[in-house]
CSV table of N, CA, C and O in Angstrom, one decimal:
chain,number,residue,atom,x,y,z
H,1,MET,N,19.5,-30.1,-63.1
H,1,MET,CA,20.0,-28.6,-63.3
H,1,MET,C,19.0,-27.7,-63.0
H,1,MET,O,17.8,-27.8,-63.2
H,2,CYS,N,19.5,-26.6,-62.3
H,2,CYS,CA,18.4,-25.7,-61.8
H,2,CYS,C,18.5,-24.5,-62.7
H,2,CYS,O,19.5,-24.2,-63.5
H,3,SER,N,17.5,-23.6,-62.7
H,3,SER,CA,17.3,-22.6,-63.6
H,3,SER,C,18.2,-21.4,-62.9
H,3,SER,O,18.6,-21.5,-61.9
H,4,GLY,N,18.3,-20.3,-64.0
H,4,GLY,CA,19.0,-19.2,-63.5
H,4,GLY,C,18.3,-18.5,-62.3
H,4,GLY,O,19.1,-18.1,-61.3
H,5,ARG,N,17.1,-18.6,-62.3
H,5,ARG,CA,16.2,-17.9,-61.0
H,5,ARG,C,16.5,-18.7,-59.8
H,5,ARG,O,16.7,-18.2,-58.8
H,6,GLN,N,16.6,-20.1,-59.9
H,6,GLN,CA,16.8,-20.8,-58.6
H,6,GLN,C,18.3,-20.6,-58.2
H,6,GLN,O,18.4,-20.7,-57.0
H,7,LEU,N,19.1,-20.6,-59.2
H,7,LEU,CA,20.5,-20.3,-58.7
H,7,LEU,C,20.8,-18.9,-58.1
H,7,LEU,O,21.4,-18.9,-57.1
H,8,SER,N,20.2,-17.9,-58.6
H,8,SER,CA,20.2,-16.6,-58.1
H,8,SER,C,19.6,-16.7,-56.7
H,8,SER,O,20.1,-16.1,-55.9
H,9,ALA,N,18.4,-17.4,-56.5
H,9,ALA,CA,17.9,-17.3,-55.3
H,9,ALA,C,18.8,-18.1,-54.1
H,9,ALA,O,18.9,-17.8,-53.1
H,10,ALA,N,19.3,-19.2,-54.5
H,10,ALA,CA,20.3,-19.9,-53.6
H,10,ALA,C,21.5,-19.1,-53.3
H,10,ALA,O,21.9,-19.1,-52.2
H,11,LEU,N,22.0,-18.4,-54.3
H,11,LEU,CA,23.2,-17.4,-54.0
H,11,LEU,C,22.8,-16.3,-53.1
H,11,LEU,O,23.4,-15.9,-52.1
H,12,ALA,N,21.5,-15.8,-53.4
H,12,ALA,CA,21.0,-14.7,-52.5
H,12,ALA,C,20.9,-15.2,-51.1
H,12,ALA,O,21.0,-14.3,-50.2
H,13,ARG,N,20.7,-16.5,-50.7
H,13,ARG,CA,20.4,-16.9,-49.5
H,13,ARG,C,21.8,-17.2,-48.8
H,13,ARG,O,21.9,-17.3,-47.4
H,14,ARG,N,22.9,-17.1,-49.5
H,14,ARG,CA,24.1,-17.5,-49.0
H,14,ARG,C,25.1,-16.4,-49.0
H,14,ARG,O,26.1,-16.5,-48.1
H,15,ILE,N,25.0,-15.3,-49.9
H,15,ILE,CA,25.9,-14.2,-49.9
H,15,ILE,C,25.4,-13.1,-49.3
H,15,ILE,O,24.3,-12.4,-49.6
H,16,PHE,N,26.2,-12.3,-48.3
H,16,PHE,CA,25.6,-11.3,-47.5
H,16,PHE,C,26.4,-10.1,-48.1
H,16,PHE,O,27.6,-10.1,-48.1
H,17,ASN,N,25.7,-9.1,-48.7
H,17,ASN,CA,26.4,-7.9,-49.3
H,17,ASN,C,26.4,-6.9,-48.4
H,17,ASN,O,25.4,-6.3,-48.0
H,18,ILE,N,27.6,-6.3,-48.0
H,18,ILE,CA,27.7,-5.0,-47.3
H,18,ILE,C,27.9,-4.0,-48.2
H,18,ILE,O,28.8,-3.9,-49.0
H,19,HIS,N,26.8,-3.1,-48.3
H,19,HIS,CA,26.9,-2.0,-49.4
H,19,HIS,C,27.8,-0.7,-49.1
H,19,HIS,O,28.4,-0.3,-49.9
H,20,THR,N,27.6,-0.3,-47.8
H,20,THR,CA,28.3,1.0,-47.6
H,20,THR,C,28.6,1.0,-46.1
H,20,THR,O,27.7,0.8,-45.3
H,21,ILE,N,29.9,1.3,-45.7
H,21,ILE,CA,30.3,1.5,-44.4
H,21,ILE,C,31.0,3.0,-44.4
H,21,ILE,O,31.9,3.1,-45.2
H,22,ALA,N,30.4,3.9,-43.7
H,22,ALA,CA,31.0,5.3,-43.7
H,22,ALA,C,30.9,5.7,-42.3
H,22,ALA,O,30.1,5.6,-41.6
H,23,VAL,N,32.1,6.3,-42.0
H,23,VAL,CA,32.3,7.0,-40.7
H,23,VAL,C,32.7,8.5,-40.9
H,23,VAL,O,33.5,8.7,-41.8
H,24,ALA,N,32.1,9.4,-40.2
H,24,ALA,CA,32.3,10.7,-40.3
H,24,ALA,C,33.8,11.0,-40.1
H,24,ALA,O,34.5,10.4,-39.3
H,25,PRO,N,34.4,11.9,-40.9
H,25,PRO,CA,35.9,12.1,-40.7
H,25,PRO,C,36.4,12.4,-39.4
H,25,PRO,O,37.5,11.9,-39.0
H,26,GLY,N,35.6,13.1,-38.6
H,26,GLY,CA,36.1,13.6,-37.3
H,26,GLY,C,36.2,12.2,-36.2
H,26,GLY,O,36.5,12.4,-35.2
H,27,CYS,N,35.4,11.3,-36.7
H,27,CYS,CA,35.1,10.0,-35.8
H,27,CYS,C,35.9,8.9,-36.3
H,27,CYS,O,35.8,7.7,-35.6
H,28,ARG,N,36.9,9.1,-37.2
H,28,ARG,CA,37.6,7.9,-37.8
H,28,ARG,C,38.7,7.6,-36.8
H,28,ARG,O,39.1,8.2,-35.9
H,29,ARG,N,39.4,6.4,-37.1
H,29,ARG,CA,40.4,5.8,-36.2
H,29,ARG,C,40.0,5.6,-34.8
H,29,ARG,O,40.8,5.6,-33.8
H,30,GLN,N,38.7,5.4,-34.5
H,30,GLN,CA,38.2,4.9,-33.2
H,30,GLN,C,37.6,3.5,-33.1
H,30,GLN,O,37.1,3.1,-32.2
H,31,GLY,N,37.8,2.7,-34.4
H,31,GLY,CA,37.3,1.4,-34.2
H,31,GLY,C,35.7,1.3,-34.7
H,31,GLY,O,35.2,0.2,-34.6
H,32,ILE,N,35.1,2.5,-35.0
H,32,ILE,CA,33.8,2.5,-35.4
H,32,ILE,C,33.4,1.5,-36.7
H,32,ILE,O,32.5,0.6,-36.5
H,33,ALA,N,34.2,1.7,-37.7
H,33,ALA,CA,33.9,0.8,-38.9
H,33,ALA,C,34.2,-0.6,-38.7
H,33,ALA,O,33.3,-1.4,-39.1
H,34,ARG,N,35.2,-0.9,-38.0
H,34,ARG,CA,35.5,-2.3,-37.5
H,34,ARG,C,34.2,-2.9,-36.7
H,34,ARG,O,33.8,-4.0,-37.0
H,35,LYS,N,33.8,-2.2,-35.8
H,35,LYS,CA,32.6,-2.7,-35.0
H,35,LYS,C,31.3,-2.8,-35.8
H,35,LYS,O,30.6,-3.8,-35.5
H,36,LEU,N,31.1,-1.9,-36.8
H,36,LEU,CA,29.9,-1.9,-37.7
H,36,LEU,C,30.0,-3.2,-38.4
H,36,LEU,O,29.1,-4.0,-38.6
H,37,ILE,N,31.2,-3.6,-39.0
H,37,ILE,CA,31.5,-4.8,-39.9
H,37,ILE,C,31.4,-6.0,-39.0
H,37,ILE,O,30.6,-6.9,-39.6
H,38,ARG,N,31.9,-6.0,-38.0
H,38,ARG,CA,31.8,-7.2,-37.2
H,38,ARG,C,30.3,-7.5,-36.6
H,38,ARG,O,29.9,-8.6,-36.6
H,39,SER,N,29.6,-6.4,-36.4
H,39,SER,CA,28.2,-6.6,-36.0
H,39,SER,C,27.4,-7.1,-37.3
H,39,SER,O,26.6,-8.0,-37.1
H,40,ALA,N,27.7,-6.5,-38.4
H,40,ALA,CA,27.0,-7.1,-39.6
H,40,ALA,C,27.2,-8.4,-40.0
H,40,ALA,O,26.4,-9.3,-40.3
H,41,GLU,N,28.7,-8.9,-39.8
H,41,GLU,CA,29.0,-10.3,-39.9
H,41,GLU,C,28.3,-11.2,-38.8
H,41,GLU,O,27.8,-12.3,-39.4
H,42,ARG,N,28.2,-10.8,-37.8
H,42,ARG,CA,27.6,-11.6,-36.7
H,42,ARG,C,26.2,-11.9,-37.0
H,42,ARG,O,25.5,-13.0,-37.0
H,43,ARG,N,25.5,-10.8,-37.5
H,43,ARG,CA,24.0,-10.9,-37.9
H,43,ARG,C,23.9,-11.8,-39.1
H,43,ARG,O,22.9,-12.5,-39.2
H,44,ALA,N,24.7,-11.6,-40.0
H,44,ALA,CA,24.7,-12.5,-41.2
H,44,ALA,C,24.8,-13.9,-40.8
H,44,ALA,O,24.1,-14.8,-41.3
H,45,ARG,N,25.9,-14.2,-40.0
H,45,ARG,CA,26.0,-15.7,-39.5
H,45,ARG,C,24.7,-16.2,-39.0
H,45,ARG,O,24.3,-17.2,-39.3
H,46,GLU,N,24.2,-15.4,-38.1
H,46,GLU,CA,23.0,-15.7,-37.3
H,46,GLU,C,21.8,-16.0,-38.3
H,46,GLU,O,20.9,-16.8,-38.1
H,47,SER,N,21.8,-15.3,-39.4
H,47,SER,CA,20.7,-15.5,-40.4
H,47,SER,C,21.0,-16.5,-41.3
H,47,SER,O,20.3,-16.7,-42.3
H,48,GLY,N,22.2,-17.2,-41.3
H,48,GLY,CA,22.5,-18.4,-42.2
H,48,GLY,C,23.3,-18.0,-43.5
H,48,GLY,O,23.4,-18.9,-44.3
H,49,PHE,N,23.8,-16.8,-43.5
H,49,PHE,CA,24.5,-16.5,-44.7
H,49,PHE,C,26.0,-17.0,-44.5
H,49,PHE,O,26.5,-17.3,-43.4
H,50,GLN,N,26.7,-17.4,-45.6
H,50,GLN,CA,27.9,-18.2,-45.5
H,50,GLN,C,29.2,-17.4,-46.1
H,50,GLN,O,30.3,-17.7,-45.9
H,51,LEU,N,28.9,-16.2,-46.7
H,51,LEU,CA,30.0,-15.3,-47.4
H,51,LEU,C,29.5,-14.0,-47.3
H,51,LEU,O,28.4,-13.6,-47.6
H,52,ALA,N,30.4,-13.1,-46.7
H,52,ALA,CA,30.3,-11.7,-46.7
H,52,ALA,C,31.1,-11.1,-47.9
H,52,ALA,O,32.2,-11.4,-48.2
H,53,VAL,N,30.4,-10.1,-48.6
H,53,VAL,CA,31.0,-9.5,-49.8
H,53,VAL,C,30.8,-8.1,-49.8
H,53,VAL,O,29.8,-7.7,-49.4
H,54,LEU,N,31.8,-7.3,-50.0
H,54,LEU,CA,31.7,-5.9,-50.1
H,54,LEU,C,32.7,-5.2,-51.3
H,54,LEU,O,33.5,-5.9,-51.6
H,55,GLU,N,32.3,-4.0,-51.6
H,55,GLU,CA,33.2,-3.4,-52.6
H,55,GLU,C,34.0,-2.3,-51.8
H,55,GLU,O,33.5,-1.8,-50.8
H,56,HIS,N,35.2,-1.9,-52.2
H,56,HIS,CA,36.0,-1.0,-51.4
H,56,HIS,C,36.9,-0.2,-52.4
H,56,HIS,O,37.3,-0.6,-53.5
H,57,GLN,N,37.4,0.9,-52.0
H,57,GLN,CA,38.3,1.7,-52.5
H,57,GLN,C,39.7,1.0,-52.4
H,57,GLN,O,40.0,0.4,-51.4
H,58,PRO,N,40.6,1.2,-53.3
H,58,PRO,CA,42.0,0.6,-53.3
H,58,PRO,C,42.7,0.9,-52.0
H,58,PRO,O,43.4,0.1,-51.4
H,59,GLU,N,42.6,2.1,-51.5
H,59,GLU,CA,43.3,2.5,-50.2
H,59,GLU,C,42.8,1.8,-49.0
H,59,GLU,O,43.4,1.9,-47.9
H,60,LEU,N,41.6,1.0,-49.2
H,60,LEU,CA,41.1,0.3,-48.0
H,60,LEU,C,41.4,-1.2,-48.0
H,60,LEU,O,41.0,-2.0,-47.1
H,61,THR,N,42.2,-1.6,-49.0
H,61,THR,CA,42.5,-3.1,-49.0
H,61,THR,C,43.2,-3.6,-47.8
H,61,THR,O,42.7,-4.7,-47.3
H,62,GLY,N,44.1,-2.9,-47.2
H,62,GLY,CA,44.8,-3.3,-46.0
H,62,GLY,C,43.7,-3.4,-44.8
H,62,GLY,O,43.9,-4.4,-44.0
H,63,PHE,N,42.9,-2.4,-44.8
H,63,PHE,CA,41.9,-2.4,-43.7
H,63,PHE,C,41.1,-3.7,-43.7
H,63,PHE,O,40.9,-4.3,-42.7
H,64,TYR,N,40.5,-4.0,-44.9
H,64,TYR,CA,39.6,-5.1,-45.1
H,64,TYR,C,40.4,-6.4,-44.8
H,64,TYR,O,39.9,-7.5,-44.2
H,65,THR,N,41.7,-6.5,-45.2
H,65,THR,CA,42.6,-7.5,-45.1
H,65,THR,C,42.8,-8.0,-43.5
H,65,THR,O,42.7,-9.0,-43.2
H,66,ARG,N,43.0,-6.9,-42.8
H,66,ARG,CA,43.2,-7.1,-41.4
H,66,ARG,C,41.9,-7.4,-40.7
H,66,ARG,O,42.1,-8.2,-39.7
H,67,LEU,N,40.7,-7.3,-41.3
H,67,LEU,CA,39.4,-7.9,-40.8
H,67,LEU,C,39.2,-9.1,-41.3
H,67,LEU,O,38.1,-9.8,-40.9
H,68,GLY,N,40.1,-9.8,-41.9
H,68,GLY,CA,39.9,-11.2,-42.5
H,68,GLY,C,39.4,-11.3,-43.8
H,68,GLY,O,39.0,-12.6,-44.2
H,69,TYR,N,39.2,-10.4,-44.5
H,69,TYR,CA,38.7,-10.5,-46.0
H,69,TYR,C,39.8,-10.7,-46.8
H,69,TYR,O,41.0,-10.4,-46.7
H,70,HIS,N,39.5,-11.3,-47.9
H,70,HIS,CA,40.3,-11.5,-49.1
H,70,HIS,C,40.1,-10.2,-50.0
H,70,HIS,O,38.9,-10.4,-50.7
H,71,ALA,N,40.8,-9.3,-49.9
H,71,ALA,CA,40.4,-7.9,-50.6
H,71,ALA,C,41.4,-7.6,-51.6
H,71,ALA,O,42.5,-8.2,-51.9
H,72,GLY,N,41.0,-6.7,-52.6
H,72,GLY,CA,41.7,-6.2,-53.6
H,72,GLY,C,41.5,-6.7,-55.0
H,72,GLY,O,42.1,-6.3,-55.9
H,73,ASP,N,40.5,-7.6,-55.2
H,73,ASP,CA,40.3,-8.3,-56.5
H,73,ASP,C,39.3,-7.3,-57.2
H,73,ASP,O,38.4,-6.7,-56.6
H,74,SER,N,39.4,-7.3,-58.5
H,74,SER,CA,38.5,-6.4,-59.3
H,74,SER,C,37.2,-7.3,-59.6
H,74,SER,O,36.2,-6.8,-60.0
H,75,ARG,N,37.2,-8.5,-59.3
H,75,ARG,CA,36.1,-9.4,-59.5
H,75,ARG,C,36.0,-10.5,-58.7
H,75,ARG,O,36.9,-10.9,-58.1
H,76,LEU,N,34.8,-11.2,-58.4
H,76,LEU,CA,34.7,-12.3,-57.6
H,76,LEU,C,34.2,-13.4,-58.4
H,76,LEU,O,33.5,-13.4,-59.3
H,77,LEU,N,35.0,-14.6,-58.3
H,77,LEU,CA,34.8,-15.8,-58.9
H,77,LEU,C,34.2,-16.8,-57.9
H,77,LEU,O,34.7,-16.9,-56.8
H,78,ILE,N,33.1,-17.4,-58.3
H,78,ILE,CA,32.4,-18.3,-57.4
H,78,ILE,C,32.3,-19.8,-58.2
H,78,ILE,O,31.9,-19.9,-59.3
H,79,ALA,N,33.0,-20.9,-57.4
H,79,ALA,CA,32.9,-22.2,-58.1
H,79,ALA,C,31.3,-22.7,-58.1
H,79,ALA,O,30.6,-22.4,-57.1
H,80,MET,N,31.1,-23.1,-59.3
H,80,MET,CA,29.7,-23.7,-59.4
H,80,MET,C,29.6,-25.2,-59.6
H,80,MET,O,30.8,-25.7,-59.9
H,81,PRO,N,28.6,-25.9,-59.7
H,81,PRO,CA,28.5,-27.3,-60.0
H,81,PRO,C,29.2,-27.5,-61.3
H,81,PRO,O,29.2,-26.5,-62.2
H,82,ARG,N,29.6,-28.8,-61.5
H,82,ARG,CA,30.2,-29.1,-62.8
H,82,ARG,C,31.5,-28.4,-63.2
H,82,ARG,O,31.8,-28.2,-64.3
H,83,ARG,N,32.2,-27.8,-62.2
H,83,ARG,CA,33.4,-27.1,-62.2
H,83,ARG,C,33.3,-25.8,-63.1
H,83,ARG,O,34.3,-25.4,-63.8
H,84,ASN,N,32.2,-25.2,-63.2
H,84,ASN,CA,31.8,-23.9,-63.9
H,84,ASN,C,32.2,-22.9,-62.9
H,84,ASN,O,32.2,-23.1,-61.6
H,85,LEU,N,32.4,-21.7,-63.4
H,85,LEU,CA,32.7,-20.4,-62.6
H,85,LEU,C,31.5,-19.4,-62.8
H,85,LEU,O,31.2,-19.3,-64.1
H,86,LEU,N,31.2,-18.8,-61.8
H,86,LEU,CA,30.4,-17.6,-61.9
H,86,LEU,C,31.2,-16.4,-61.6
H,86,LEU,O,31.9,-16.5,-60.5
H,87,SER,N,31.2,-15.3,-62.5
H,87,SER,CA,32.0,-14.3,-62.3
H,87,SER,C,31.2,-13.0,-62.1
H,87,SER,O,30.2,-12.7,-62.8
H,88,GLN,N,31.5,-12.2,-61.1
H,88,GLN,CA,30.8,-11.1,-60.8
H,88,GLN,C,31.8,-9.9,-60.9
H,88,GLN,O,32.8,-9.9,-60.0
H,89,CYS,N,31.7,-8.9,-61.7
H,89,CYS,CA,32.5,-7.8,-61.8
H,89,CYS,C,32.0,-6.7,-61.0
H,89,CYS,O,30.7,-6.5,-60.9
H,90,TYR,N,32.8,-5.8,-60.4
H,90,TYR,CA,32.4,-4.7,-59.6
H,90,TYR,C,32.9,-3.5,-60.1
H,90,TYR,O,34.0,-3.5,-60.8
H,91,GLY,N,32.5,-2.4,-59.8
H,91,GLY,CA,33.1,-1.0,-60.2
H,91,GLY,C,34.3,-0.7,-59.3
H,91,GLY,O,35.1,0.1,-60.0
H,92,LEU,N,34.4,-1.1,-58.1
H,92,LEU,CA,35.6,-1.0,-57.4
H,92,LEU,C,36.3,-2.1,-57.1
H,92,LEU,O,36.0,-3.2,-57.9
H,93,LEU,N,37.0,-2.4,-56.1
H,93,LEU,CA,37.6,-3.7,-55.8
H,93,LEU,C,36.8,-4.4,-54.9
H,93,LEU,O,35.7,-3.8,-54.3
H,94,THR,N,36.9,-5.7,-54.7
H,94,THR,CA,35.9,-6.5,-53.9
H,94,THR,C,36.7,-7.2,-52.9
H,94,THR,O,37.9,-7.4,-52.9
H,95,ALA,N,36.0,-7.4,-51.8
H,95,ALA,CA,36.5,-8.2,-50.7
H,95,ALA,C,35.5,-9.2,-50.3
H,95,ALA,O,34.3,-9.0,-50.2
H,96,ALA,N,36.1,-10.3,-49.9
H,96,ALA,CA,35.1,-11.6,-49.6
H,96,ALA,C,35.7,-12.1,-48.4
H,96,ALA,O,36.9,-12.3,-48.2
H,97,LYS,N,34.6,-12.6,-47.4
H,97,LYS,CA,35.0,-13.3,-46.2
H,97,LYS,C,34.1,-14.4,-46.0
H,97,LYS,O,33.0,-14.3,-45.8
H,98,PRO,N,34.7,-15.7,-45.8
H,98,PRO,CA,33.7,-16.8,-45.4
H,98,PRO,C,33.3,-16.6,-44.0
H,98,PRO,O,34.0,-16.1,-43.1
H,99,LEU,N,31.9,-17.1,-43.9
H,99,LEU,CA,31.3,-16.9,-42.5
H,99,LEU,C,31.1,-18.2,-42.0
H,99,LEU,O,30.7,-18.3,-40.9
H,100,THR,N,31.4,-19.4,-42.7
H,100,THR,CA,31.3,-20.7,-42.2
H,100,THR,C,32.5,-21.4,-42.7
H,100,THR,O,33.2,-21.0,-43.6
H,101,ALA,N,32.7,-22.5,-41.9
H,101,ALA,CA,33.9,-23.3,-42.2
H,101,ALA,C,33.9,-24.1,-43.5
H,101,ALA,O,35.0,-24.4,-44.0
H,102,GLN,N,32.5,-24.4,-44.1
H,102,GLN,CA,32.7,-25.1,-45.3
H,102,GLN,C,32.9,-24.2,-46.6
H,102,GLN,O,33.3,-24.6,-47.6
H,103,VAL,N,33.0,-22.8,-46.4
H,103,VAL,CA,33.4,-21.9,-47.5
H,103,VAL,C,34.7,-21.4,-47.3
H,103,VAL,O,35.2,-21.1,-46.3
H,104,SER,N,35.4,-21.4,-48.4
H,104,SER,CA,36.8,-20.8,-48.4
H,104,SER,C,37.0,-19.9,-49.6
H,104,SER,O,36.3,-20.0,-50.7
H,105,VAL,N,38.0,-19.2,-49.6
H,105,VAL,CA,38.4,-18.2,-50.7
H,105,VAL,C,39.8,-18.7,-51.0
H,105,VAL,O,40.7,-18.6,-50.2
H,106,VAL,N,40.0,-19.2,-52.2
H,106,VAL,CA,41.3,-19.8,-52.6
H,106,VAL,C,42.0,-19.2,-53.8
H,106,VAL,O,41.3,-18.7,-54.7
H,107,ASP,N,43.2,-19.2,-53.8
H,107,ASP,CA,44.1,-18.8,-54.9
H,107,ASP,C,44.3,-20.0,-55.8
H,107,ASP,O,44.9,-20.9,-55.3
H,108,VAL,N,43.8,-20.0,-56.9
H,108,VAL,CA,44.0,-21.1,-57.9
H,108,VAL,C,44.9,-20.7,-58.9
H,108,VAL,O,44.7,-19.7,-59.6
H,109,PRO,N,46.2,-21.3,-59.2
H,109,PRO,CA,47.1,-21.0,-60.1
H,109,PRO,C,46.5,-20.8,-61.5
H,109,PRO,O,45.7,-21.6,-62.0
H,110,GLY,N,46.8,-19.6,-62.1
H,110,GLY,CA,46.4,-19.3,-63.3
H,110,GLY,C,44.9,-18.6,-63.5
H,110,GLY,O,44.6,-18.0,-64.4
H,111,ALA,N,44.2,-18.7,-62.3
H,111,ALA,CA,42.9,-17.9,-62.2
H,111,ALA,C,43.0,-16.4,-62.3
H,111,ALA,O,44.0,-15.9,-61.6
H,112,PRO,N,42.1,-15.8,-62.8
H,112,PRO,CA,42.2,-14.3,-62.9
H,112,PRO,C,41.9,-13.6,-61.5
H,112,PRO,O,42.1,-12.3,-61.4
H,113,ALA,N,41.3,-14.4,-60.6
H,113,ALA,CA,41.0,-13.8,-59.2
H,113,ALA,C,40.9,-14.9,-58.4
H,113,ALA,O,40.8,-16.1,-58.8
H,114,ARG,N,40.8,-14.7,-57.1
H,114,ARG,CA,40.5,-15.7,-56.1
H,114,ARG,C,39.1,-16.3,-56.3
H,114,ARG,O,38.3,-15.7,-56.9
H,115,ILE,N,39.0,-17.6,-56.0
H,115,ILE,CA,37.7,-18.3,-56.1
H,115,ILE,C,37.0,-18.6,-54.9
H,115,ILE,O,37.8,-19.2,-54.0
H,116,VAL,N,35.9,-18.5,-54.9
H,116,VAL,CA,35.0,-18.8,-53.6
H,116,VAL,C,34.7,-20.3,-53.8
H,116,VAL,O,34.1,-20.6,-54.8
H,117,SER,N,35.0,-21.2,-52.9
H,117,SER,CA,34.9,-22.5,-52.9
H,117,SER,C,33.9,-23.0,-51.8
H,117,SER,O,33.9,-22.5,-50.7
H,118,GLY,N,33.1,-24.0,-52.3
H,118,GLY,CA,32.1,-24.6,-51.2
H,118,GLY,C,31.0,-23.9,-50.7
H,118,GLY,O,30.3,-24.1,-49.8
H,119,LEU,N,30.6,-22.8,-51.6
H,119,LEU,CA,29.4,-22.1,-51.2
H,119,LEU,C,28.2,-22.8,-51.6
H,119,LEU,O,27.1,-22.7,-50.9
H,120,LEU,N,28.1,-23.6,-52.6
H,120,LEU,CA,27.1,-24.5,-53.0
H,120,LEU,C,27.4,-25.9,-52.8
H,120,LEU,O,28.8,-26.1,-52.9
H,121,PRO,N,26.6,-26.8,-52.6
H,121,PRO,CA,27.0,-28.2,-52.5
H,121,PRO,C,27.7,-28.7,-53.7
H,121,PRO,O,27.3,-28.5,-54.8
H,122,GLY,N,28.8,-29.6,-53.4
H,122,GLY,CA,29.5,-30.0,-54.4
H,122,GLY,C,30.5,-29.1,-55.2
H,122,GLY,O,31.0,-29.3,-56.3
H,123,THR,N,30.9,-28.0,-54.7
H,123,THR,CA,31.6,-27.0,-55.3
H,123,THR,C,32.9,-26.8,-54.6
H,123,THR,O,33.7,-25.8,-54.9
H,124,ASP,N,33.3,-27.8,-53.7
H,124,ASP,CA,34.6,-27.5,-53.1
H,124,ASP,C,35.8,-27.9,-53.9
H,124,ASP,O,35.6,-28.7,-54.9
H,125,LEU,N,36.8,-27.1,-54.0
H,125,LEU,CA,38.0,-27.3,-55.0
H,125,LEU,C,39.0,-28.0,-54.2
H,125,LEU,O,39.4,-27.5,-53.1
H,126,PRO,N,39.6,-29.0,-54.9
H,126,PRO,CA,40.8,-29.7,-54.3
H,126,PRO,C,42.0,-28.7,-54.4
H,126,PRO,O,42.1,-27.9,-55.1
H,127,GLU,N,43.0,-29.1,-53.5
H,127,GLU,CA,44.3,-28.2,-53.5
H,127,GLU,C,45.0,-28.5,-55.0
H,127,GLU,O,45.8,-27.6,-55.2
H,128,SER,N,44.7,-29.5,-55.7
H,128,SER,CA,45.4,-29.6,-57.0
H,128,SER,C,44.6,-28.7,-58.2
H,128,SER,O,45.1,-28.7,-59.2
H,129,ALA,N,43.6,-27.9,-57.8
H,129,ALA,CA,42.9,-27.2,-58.8
H,129,ALA,C,43.7,-26.2,-59.5
H,129,ALA,O,44.5,-25.6,-59.0
H,130,ARG,N,43.5,-26.1,-60.9
H,130,ARG,CA,44.3,-25.1,-61.7
H,130,ARG,C,43.3,-24.5,-62.7
H,130,ARG,O,42.4,-25.0,-63.0
H,131,PHE,N,43.7,-23.4,-63.1
H,131,PHE,CA,43.0,-22.7,-64.1
H,131,PHE,C,43.9,-22.5,-65.4
H,131,PHE,O,44.9,-22.0,-65.4
H,132,THR,N,43.4,-23.2,-66.6
H,132,THR,CA,44.1,-23.4,-67.7
H,132,THR,C,43.2,-22.9,-68.9
H,132,THR,O,42.2,-23.7,-69.0
H,133,ARG,N,43.8,-22.1,-69.8
H,133,ARG,CA,43.0,-21.8,-70.9
H,133,ARG,C,41.6,-21.5,-70.7
H,133,ARG,O,40.7,-21.9,-71.4
H,134,GLY,N,41.3,-20.7,-69.8
H,134,GLY,CA,39.9,-20.3,-69.4
H,134,GLY,C,39.1,-21.3,-68.7
H,134,GLY,O,37.9,-21.1,-68.5
H,135,GLN,N,39.7,-22.4,-68.3
H,135,GLN,CA,38.9,-23.6,-67.8
H,135,GLN,C,39.5,-24.0,-66.5
H,135,GLN,O,40.7,-23.9,-66.1
H,136,LEU,N,38.6,-24.3,-65.4
H,136,LEU,CA,38.9,-24.7,-64.1
H,136,LEU,C,39.2,-26.2,-64.2
H,136,LEU,O,38.2,-26.9,-64.7
H,137,ILE,N,40.3,-26.6,-63.9
H,137,ILE,CA,40.6,-28.0,-63.9
H,137,ILE,C,40.7,-28.5,-62.4
H,137,ILE,O,41.5,-27.9,-61.6
H,138,ALA,N,40.0,-29.4,-61.9
H,138,ALA,CA,40.0,-29.8,-60.7
H,138,ALA,C,39.9,-31.3,-60.6
H,138,ALA,O,39.4,-32.1,-61.4
């Protein structure tokens, strides 16, 4: 079993947080934000990150969805060893995008939000996974 500090360090090496993307109003609708995000994702992959995460306003859910993000949740759930879940709440909505094939964002029946699977070794969720009475059943 690892300590909270070790777990935090392991997740920090795997999760790339995009904090703010802003384009001046007169320069919008020219693909600038899309190019900035794609560039950030490329650099994150090159640096070994496995998941990109960002916060967004509700009106941007469609934009991030078109970029391949699972957008619009109020929190992010991450599958942990022993079928535990780590929940991170945000002030705005959250969007997450796997940067490697071993990570996925899945809808688990009954779960309060989509769950990031495969971020840490041994945390892949089978298709039969369910969320019942506050517990992840896999």
